[in-house]
Amino acid sequence: NAHGLRGPDYDYPKPEATRRILLLGDSVAAGFEVDDSQTSARKLEDKLKTAGQWQVLNGGVRGYSTDQAYLYLTYEGFRYAPDIVIYFFVSNDVEGNLKIHSQGKSYGKSYFTLDPQDNLLLQGIPVPKSYDPAEPTRVAHPSAAGYFDRLEGLGRKSDAAESKLRPRTIFLWVKRWLYKNSLLYQWVSARIKKLPGMTARLHTAGFVEHPGYVAPSAEMMEAGWAVTSKVIEAMRDFCDSIHAHFLVLEVVGRTSQPQKQLAEITDRLGIPVISTDAVFNSKNNALSARIPDGLHWSAHGHSLASELVFDYLSRNGLLAPATPGSDARDAG
Protein backbone atom coordinates (compact mmCIF):
# COMPACT_ATOMS: atom_id res chain seq x y z
CA ASN A 1 0.00 0.00 0.00
CA ALA A 2 1.01 3.68 0.10
CA HIS A 3 3.00 3.17 3.30
CA GLY A 4 4.79 0.03 2.13
CA LEU A 5 2.74 -2.41 4.22
CA ARG A 6 0.80 -5.37 2.97
CA GLY A 7 -2.93 -4.79 3.26
CA PRO A 8 -5.40 -1.91 3.12
CA ASP A 9 -4.29 1.72 3.06
CA TYR A 10 -4.86 3.06 6.55
CA ASP A 11 -3.93 6.67 7.27
CA TYR A 12 -1.75 7.39 10.27
CA PRO A 13 -4.50 9.22 12.22
CA LYS A 14 -6.78 6.70 13.88
CA PRO A 15 -10.52 7.16 13.25
CA GLU A 16 -12.69 7.98 16.25
CA ALA A 17 -13.80 4.97 18.32
CA THR A 18 -11.46 2.67 16.38
CA ARG A 19 -8.85 0.33 17.86
CA ARG A 20 -5.73 -0.81 16.08
CA ILE A 21 -3.46 -3.85 16.24
CA LEU A 22 0.02 -3.73 14.70
CA LEU A 23 1.63 -7.03 13.74
CA LEU A 24 5.44 -7.12 13.59
CA GLY A 25 7.73 -9.85 12.30
CA ASP A 26 9.22 -11.49 9.25
CA SER A 27 7.82 -13.41 6.29
CA VAL A 28 5.58 -15.51 8.54
CA ALA A 29 3.68 -12.38 9.56
CA ALA A 30 3.78 -10.94 6.03
CA GLY A 31 2.23 -14.12 4.63
CA PHE A 32 3.18 -13.80 0.97
CA GLU A 33 2.54 -17.53 0.54
CA VAL A 34 -1.20 -16.76 0.54
CA ASP A 35 -3.50 -14.06 -0.79
CA ASP A 36 -3.76 -10.95 1.35
CA SER A 37 -7.35 -11.82 2.24
CA GLN A 38 -6.07 -15.10 3.73
CA THR A 39 -3.33 -13.64 5.98
CA SER A 40 -3.60 -13.71 9.75
CA ALA A 41 -3.93 -9.91 9.70
CA ARG A 42 -7.02 -9.92 7.50
CA LYS A 43 -8.52 -12.99 9.19
CA LEU A 44 -8.07 -11.38 12.60
CA GLU A 45 -9.61 -8.15 11.38
CA ASP A 46 -12.62 -10.10 10.12
CA LYS A 47 -13.07 -11.77 13.52
CA LEU A 48 -12.79 -8.44 15.31
CA LYS A 49 -15.85 -7.07 13.50
CA THR A 50 -17.90 -8.65 16.26
CA ALA A 51 -16.07 -6.51 18.83
CA GLY A 52 -16.46 -3.02 17.38
CA GLN A 53 -14.26 -1.01 15.05
CA TRP A 54 -10.81 -2.57 14.68
CA GLN A 55 -8.05 -2.21 12.11
CA VAL A 56 -5.15 -4.68 11.86
CA LEU A 57 -1.92 -3.49 10.27
CA ASN A 58 0.44 -6.08 8.81
CA GLY A 59 3.97 -4.86 9.57
CA GLY A 60 5.61 -8.16 8.63
CA VAL A 61 8.59 -7.91 6.27
CA ARG A 62 10.51 -10.77 4.66
CA GLY A 63 13.86 -11.32 6.35
CA TYR A 64 13.20 -9.10 9.36
CA SER A 65 14.53 -10.13 12.76
CA THR A 66 13.73 -8.72 16.19
CA ASP A 67 16.01 -5.73 15.67
CA GLN A 68 14.37 -4.57 12.45
CA ALA A 69 10.87 -5.15 13.81
CA TYR A 70 11.72 -2.97 16.80
CA LEU A 71 13.22 -0.22 14.63
CA TYR A 72 10.14 -0.24 12.40
CA LEU A 73 7.95 0.14 15.47
CA THR A 74 9.92 3.11 16.79
CA TYR A 75 10.43 4.90 13.47
CA GLU A 76 7.17 4.22 11.68
CA GLY A 77 4.76 1.80 13.35
CA PHE A 78 3.96 4.05 16.30
CA ARG A 79 2.52 6.64 13.90
CA TYR A 80 -0.56 4.43 13.51
CA ALA A 81 -1.27 4.78 17.25
CA PRO A 82 -1.67 1.02 17.81
CA ASP A 83 -3.54 -0.12 20.91
CA ILE A 84 -1.98 -3.58 20.73
CA VAL A 85 1.37 -4.61 19.25
CA ILE A 86 2.04 -8.29 18.52
CA TYR A 87 5.55 -9.44 17.64
CA PHE A 88 5.74 -12.74 15.72
CA PHE A 89 8.85 -14.41 17.14
CA VAL A 90 10.56 -17.06 14.99
CA SER A 91 13.54 -18.96 16.42
CA ASN A 92 15.90 -17.89 13.63
CA ASP A 93 15.36 -14.27 14.69
CA VAL A 94 18.03 -14.92 17.32
CA GLU A 95 20.68 -15.64 14.69
CA GLY A 96 19.30 -12.93 12.42
CA ASN A 97 19.93 -10.31 15.09
CA LEU A 98 23.66 -10.99 14.59
CA LYS A 99 23.65 -10.67 10.80
CA ILE A 100 24.45 -7.43 8.98
CA HIS A 101 24.95 -8.50 5.36
CA SER A 102 24.99 -11.85 3.54
CA GLN A 103 27.36 -12.57 0.68
CA GLY A 104 25.34 -12.82 -2.50
CA LYS A 105 22.86 -10.16 -1.39
CA SER A 106 22.78 -6.50 -2.46
CA TYR A 107 21.43 -5.19 0.83
CA GLY A 108 22.23 -5.13 4.54
CA LYS A 109 20.87 -3.60 7.72
CA SER A 110 21.67 -1.74 10.91
CA TYR A 111 22.18 -3.81 14.03
CA PHE A 112 22.50 -3.73 17.81
CA THR A 113 25.40 -4.54 20.07
CA LEU A 114 25.63 -4.32 23.86
CA ASP A 115 27.87 -1.96 25.81
CA PRO A 116 29.70 -3.11 28.99
CA GLN A 117 26.55 -2.33 31.00
CA ASP A 118 24.41 -4.45 28.63
CA ASN A 119 22.68 -1.42 27.14
CA LEU A 120 21.67 -1.54 23.49
CA LEU A 121 23.87 0.33 21.01
CA LEU A 122 22.47 0.93 17.52
CA GLN A 123 25.21 0.47 14.92
CA GLY A 124 25.53 0.72 11.14
CA ILE A 125 23.61 3.98 10.72
CA PRO A 126 23.09 5.14 8.02
CA VAL A 127 22.60 1.81 6.29
CA PRO A 128 24.42 1.68 2.91
CA LYS A 129 21.99 1.97 0.01
CA SER A 130 23.45 -1.15 -1.54
CA TYR A 131 26.14 -3.78 -1.11
CA ASP A 132 28.34 -5.50 -3.66
CA PRO A 133 26.91 -9.06 -3.74
CA ALA A 134 30.47 -10.42 -3.77
CA GLU A 135 31.31 -8.62 -0.52
CA PRO A 136 31.91 -11.11 2.32
CA THR A 137 29.19 -11.68 4.87
CA ARG A 138 29.30 -9.25 7.80
CA VAL A 139 28.20 -10.15 11.33
CA ALA A 140 27.63 -8.24 14.56
CA HIS A 141 29.51 -10.66 16.83
CA PRO A 142 32.72 -12.63 16.18
CA SER A 143 31.08 -15.89 17.30
CA ALA A 144 28.84 -15.69 14.21
CA ALA A 145 31.77 -15.47 11.77
CA GLY A 146 31.28 -17.98 8.96
CA TYR A 147 27.95 -19.31 10.23
CA PHE A 148 25.69 -17.62 7.70
CA ASP A 149 27.96 -18.49 4.77
CA ARG A 150 27.84 -22.12 5.84
CA LEU A 151 24.09 -21.96 6.34
CA GLU A 152 23.57 -20.49 2.88
CA GLY A 153 26.01 -22.99 1.40
CA LEU A 154 28.23 -20.28 0.00
CA GLY A 155 31.35 -21.26 1.93
CA ARG A 156 34.30 -18.92 2.30
CA LYS A 157 35.31 -17.24 -0.95
CA SER A 158 38.26 -14.94 -0.37
CA ASP A 159 38.62 -14.42 -4.13
CA ALA A 160 34.94 -14.68 -5.03
CA ALA A 161 34.10 -12.72 -8.14
CA GLU A 162 30.53 -11.93 -9.03
CA SER A 163 30.80 -14.08 -12.17
CA LYS A 164 31.70 -17.09 -10.03
CA LEU A 165 29.08 -16.27 -7.42
CA ARG A 166 26.12 -16.06 -9.80
CA PRO A 167 25.88 -19.77 -10.77
CA ARG A 168 26.15 -20.73 -7.10
CA THR A 169 23.42 -18.24 -6.19
CA ILE A 170 21.12 -19.67 -8.87
CA PHE A 171 21.72 -23.20 -7.55
CA LEU A 172 20.94 -22.06 -4.00
CA TRP A 173 17.72 -20.47 -5.20
CA VAL A 174 16.66 -23.77 -6.78
CA LYS A 175 17.61 -25.68 -3.60
CA ARG A 176 15.64 -23.29 -1.39
CA TRP A 177 12.65 -23.49 -3.73
CA LEU A 178 12.67 -27.29 -3.59
CA TYR A 179 12.98 -27.32 0.18
CA LYS A 180 10.12 -24.86 0.49
CA ASN A 181 7.78 -26.60 -1.94
CA SER A 182 8.60 -30.32 -1.89
CA LEU A 183 7.93 -32.63 1.04
CA LEU A 184 9.86 -35.34 -0.83
CA TYR A 185 12.93 -33.10 -1.08
CA GLN A 186 12.71 -32.37 2.66
CA TRP A 187 12.43 -36.07 3.45
CA VAL A 188 15.40 -37.04 1.25
CA SER A 189 17.49 -34.10 2.51
CA ALA A 190 16.89 -35.02 6.16
CA ARG A 191 17.95 -38.61 5.57
CA ILE A 192 21.04 -37.76 3.52
CA LYS A 193 22.27 -35.60 6.41
CA LYS A 194 22.23 -38.73 8.59
CA LEU A 195 24.77 -40.39 6.26
CA PRO A 196 28.15 -38.71 6.89
CA GLY A 197 29.90 -40.35 3.95
CA MET A 198 27.21 -39.39 1.47
CA THR A 199 26.99 -35.87 2.91
CA ALA A 200 30.75 -35.37 2.58
CA ARG A 201 30.72 -36.48 -1.06
CA LEU A 202 27.77 -34.24 -1.91
CA HIS A 203 29.46 -31.34 -0.11
CA THR A 204 32.62 -31.85 -2.17
CA ALA A 205 30.46 -31.69 -5.29
CA GLY A 206 28.83 -28.50 -3.99
CA PHE A 207 25.32 -29.87 -3.56
CA VAL A 208 24.90 -29.65 0.23
CA GLU A 209 26.41 -27.73 3.11
CA HIS A 210 29.24 -29.26 5.11
CA PRO A 211 27.93 -31.81 7.66
CA GLY A 212 29.46 -29.73 10.44
CA TYR A 213 27.69 -26.61 9.26
CA VAL A 214 24.33 -27.38 10.79
CA ALA A 215 23.87 -25.55 14.07
CA PRO A 216 25.23 -22.27 15.42
CA SER A 217 27.73 -22.52 18.24
CA ALA A 218 26.71 -22.19 21.88
CA GLU A 219 28.73 -18.96 22.05
CA MET A 220 26.87 -17.54 19.06
CA MET A 221 23.48 -18.44 20.52
CA GLU A 222 24.43 -16.89 23.85
CA ALA A 223 25.38 -13.67 22.06
CA GLY A 224 22.22 -13.78 19.96
CA TRP A 225 19.92 -14.31 22.93
CA ALA A 226 21.65 -11.51 24.87
CA VAL A 227 20.82 -9.02 22.12
CA THR A 228 17.38 -10.50 21.46
CA SER A 229 16.44 -10.24 25.14
CA LYS A 230 17.37 -6.57 25.25
CA VAL A 231 15.53 -5.76 22.03
CA ILE A 232 12.36 -7.49 23.25
CA GLU A 233 12.66 -5.53 26.49
CA ALA A 234 13.02 -2.32 24.47
CA MET A 235 9.90 -3.26 22.49
CA ARG A 236 7.95 -3.70 25.70
CA ASP A 237 9.18 -0.40 27.10
CA PHE A 238 8.39 1.47 23.90
CA CYS A 239 4.88 0.01 23.81
CA ASP A 240 4.43 1.12 27.42
CA SER A 241 5.46 4.64 26.40
CA ILE A 242 2.79 4.80 23.67
CA HIS A 243 0.14 3.14 25.88
CA ALA A 244 -0.09 -0.04 23.82
CA HIS A 245 -0.34 -3.63 25.03
CA PHE A 246 2.63 -5.71 23.89
CA LEU A 247 2.31 -9.43 23.16
CA VAL A 248 4.57 -12.05 21.62
CA LEU A 249 3.27 -14.75 19.28
CA GLU A 250 5.78 -17.60 19.26
CA VAL A 251 5.87 -19.23 15.82
CA VAL A 252 6.87 -22.88 16.26
CA GLY A 253 7.85 -24.86 13.16
CA ARG A 254 6.83 -28.41 12.32
CA THR A 255 10.17 -29.85 13.45
CA SER A 256 11.12 -27.33 16.15
CA GLN A 257 10.25 -26.82 19.79
CA PRO A 258 9.16 -23.80 21.86
CA GLN A 259 12.21 -21.82 22.97
CA LYS A 260 12.80 -22.05 26.72
CA GLN A 261 15.01 -18.95 26.50
CA LEU A 262 12.08 -16.97 25.12
CA ALA A 263 9.88 -18.18 27.98
CA GLU A 264 12.52 -17.11 30.49
CA ILE A 265 12.79 -13.65 28.91
CA THR A 266 9.06 -13.02 28.66
CA ASP A 267 8.40 -14.37 32.17
CA ARG A 268 11.05 -12.04 33.58
CA LEU A 269 9.71 -9.06 31.65
CA GLY A 270 6.04 -9.83 32.24
CA ILE A 271 5.24 -10.13 28.53
CA PRO A 272 2.31 -12.38 27.53
CA VAL A 273 3.15 -15.10 24.99
CA ILE A 274 0.79 -16.89 22.64
CA SER A 275 2.37 -20.11 21.35
CA THR A 276 1.35 -21.78 18.11
CA ASP A 277 2.89 -25.10 19.19
CA ALA A 278 -0.07 -27.07 20.58
CA VAL A 279 -2.54 -26.09 17.88
CA PHE A 280 -0.22 -26.09 14.86
CA ASN A 281 1.49 -29.36 15.79
CA SER A 282 -1.68 -31.22 16.69
CA LYS A 283 -2.54 -34.34 14.71
CA ASN A 284 -5.18 -32.49 12.72
CA ASN A 285 -3.05 -29.48 11.80
CA ALA A 286 0.61 -30.58 11.69
CA LEU A 287 0.66 -30.82 7.89
CA SER A 288 -2.23 -28.63 6.77
CA ALA A 289 -1.25 -25.55 8.81
CA ARG A 290 2.01 -25.01 6.94
CA ILE A 291 3.39 -25.09 3.44
CA PRO A 292 6.02 -27.80 2.75
CA ASP A 293 8.92 -25.80 4.23
CA GLY A 294 7.53 -26.63 7.67
CA LEU A 295 7.53 -23.04 8.96
CA HIS A 296 5.52 -20.65 6.78
CA TRP A 297 1.77 -20.88 7.02
CA SER A 298 -0.86 -22.05 4.61
CA ALA A 299 -4.21 -20.27 4.49
CA HIS A 300 -5.37 -22.71 7.15
CA GLY A 301 -2.39 -21.80 9.32
CA HIS A 302 -3.09 -18.09 9.06
CA SER A 303 -6.69 -18.75 10.06
CA LEU A 304 -5.52 -20.78 13.08
CA ALA A 305 -3.16 -17.99 14.15
CA SER A 306 -5.94 -15.41 13.94
CA GLU A 307 -8.12 -17.64 16.13
CA LEU A 308 -5.35 -17.99 18.72
CA VAL A 309 -4.88 -14.23 18.90
CA PHE A 310 -8.61 -13.46 18.93
CA ASP A 311 -9.23 -16.00 21.69
CA TYR A 312 -6.40 -14.55 23.78
CA LEU A 313 -7.67 -10.99 23.38
CA SER A 314 -11.21 -12.08 24.25
CA ARG A 315 -10.19 -14.07 27.34
CA ASN A 316 -8.09 -11.22 28.67
CA GLY A 317 -10.63 -8.44 28.25
CA LEU A 318 -8.73 -6.57 25.55
CA LEU A 319 -11.69 -6.17 23.21
CA ALA A 320 -13.71 -3.70 25.26
CA PRO A 321 -15.41 -1.01 23.13
CA ALA A 322 -13.37 2.12 22.57
CA THR A 323 -14.47 5.37 24.13
CA PRO A 324 -13.17 8.86 23.32
CA GLY A 325 -9.74 9.37 24.87
CA SER A 326 -9.31 5.71 25.81
CA ASP A 327 -6.86 3.07 24.61
CA ALA A 328 -6.69 -0.70 24.82
CA ARG A 329 -4.62 -0.52 28.01
CA ASP A 330 -7.70 0.75 29.84
CA ALA A 331 -9.07 -2.80 29.46
CA GLY A 332 -7.71 -5.98 30.98
Short mmCIF file of C-alpha atoms in Angstrom, two decimals, residues 21-26 28-30 57-61 69-70 73 85-89:
data_model
loop_
_atom_site.label_atom_id
_atom_site.label_comp_id
_atom_site.label_asym_id
_atom_site.label_seq_id
_atom_site.Cartn_x
_atom_site.Cartn_y
_atom_site.Cartn_z
CA ILE A 21 -3.46 -3.85 16.24
CA LEU A 22 0.02 -3.73 14.70
CA LEU A 23 1.63 -7.03 13.74
CA LEU A 24 5.44 -7.12 13.59
CA GLY A 25 7.73 -9.85 12.30
CA ASP A 26 9.22 -11.49 9.25
CA VAL A 28 5.58 -15.51 8.54
CA ALA A 29 3.68 -12.38 9.56
CA ALA A 30 3.78 -10.94 6.03
CA LEU A 57 -1.92 -3.49 10.27
CA ASN A 58 0.44 -6.08 8.81
CA GLY A 59 3.97 -4.86 9.57
CA GLY A 60 5.61 -8.16 8.63
CA VAL A 61 8.59 -7.91 6.27
CA ALA A 69 10.87 -5.15 13.81
CA TYR A 70 11.72 -2.97 16.80
CA LEU A 73 7.95 0.14 15.47
CA VAL A 85 1.37 -4.61 19.25
CA ILE A 86 2.04 -8.29 18.52
CA TYR A 87 5.55 -9.44 17.64
CA PHE A 88 5.74 -12.74 15.72
CA PHE A 89 8.85 -14.41 17.14
#
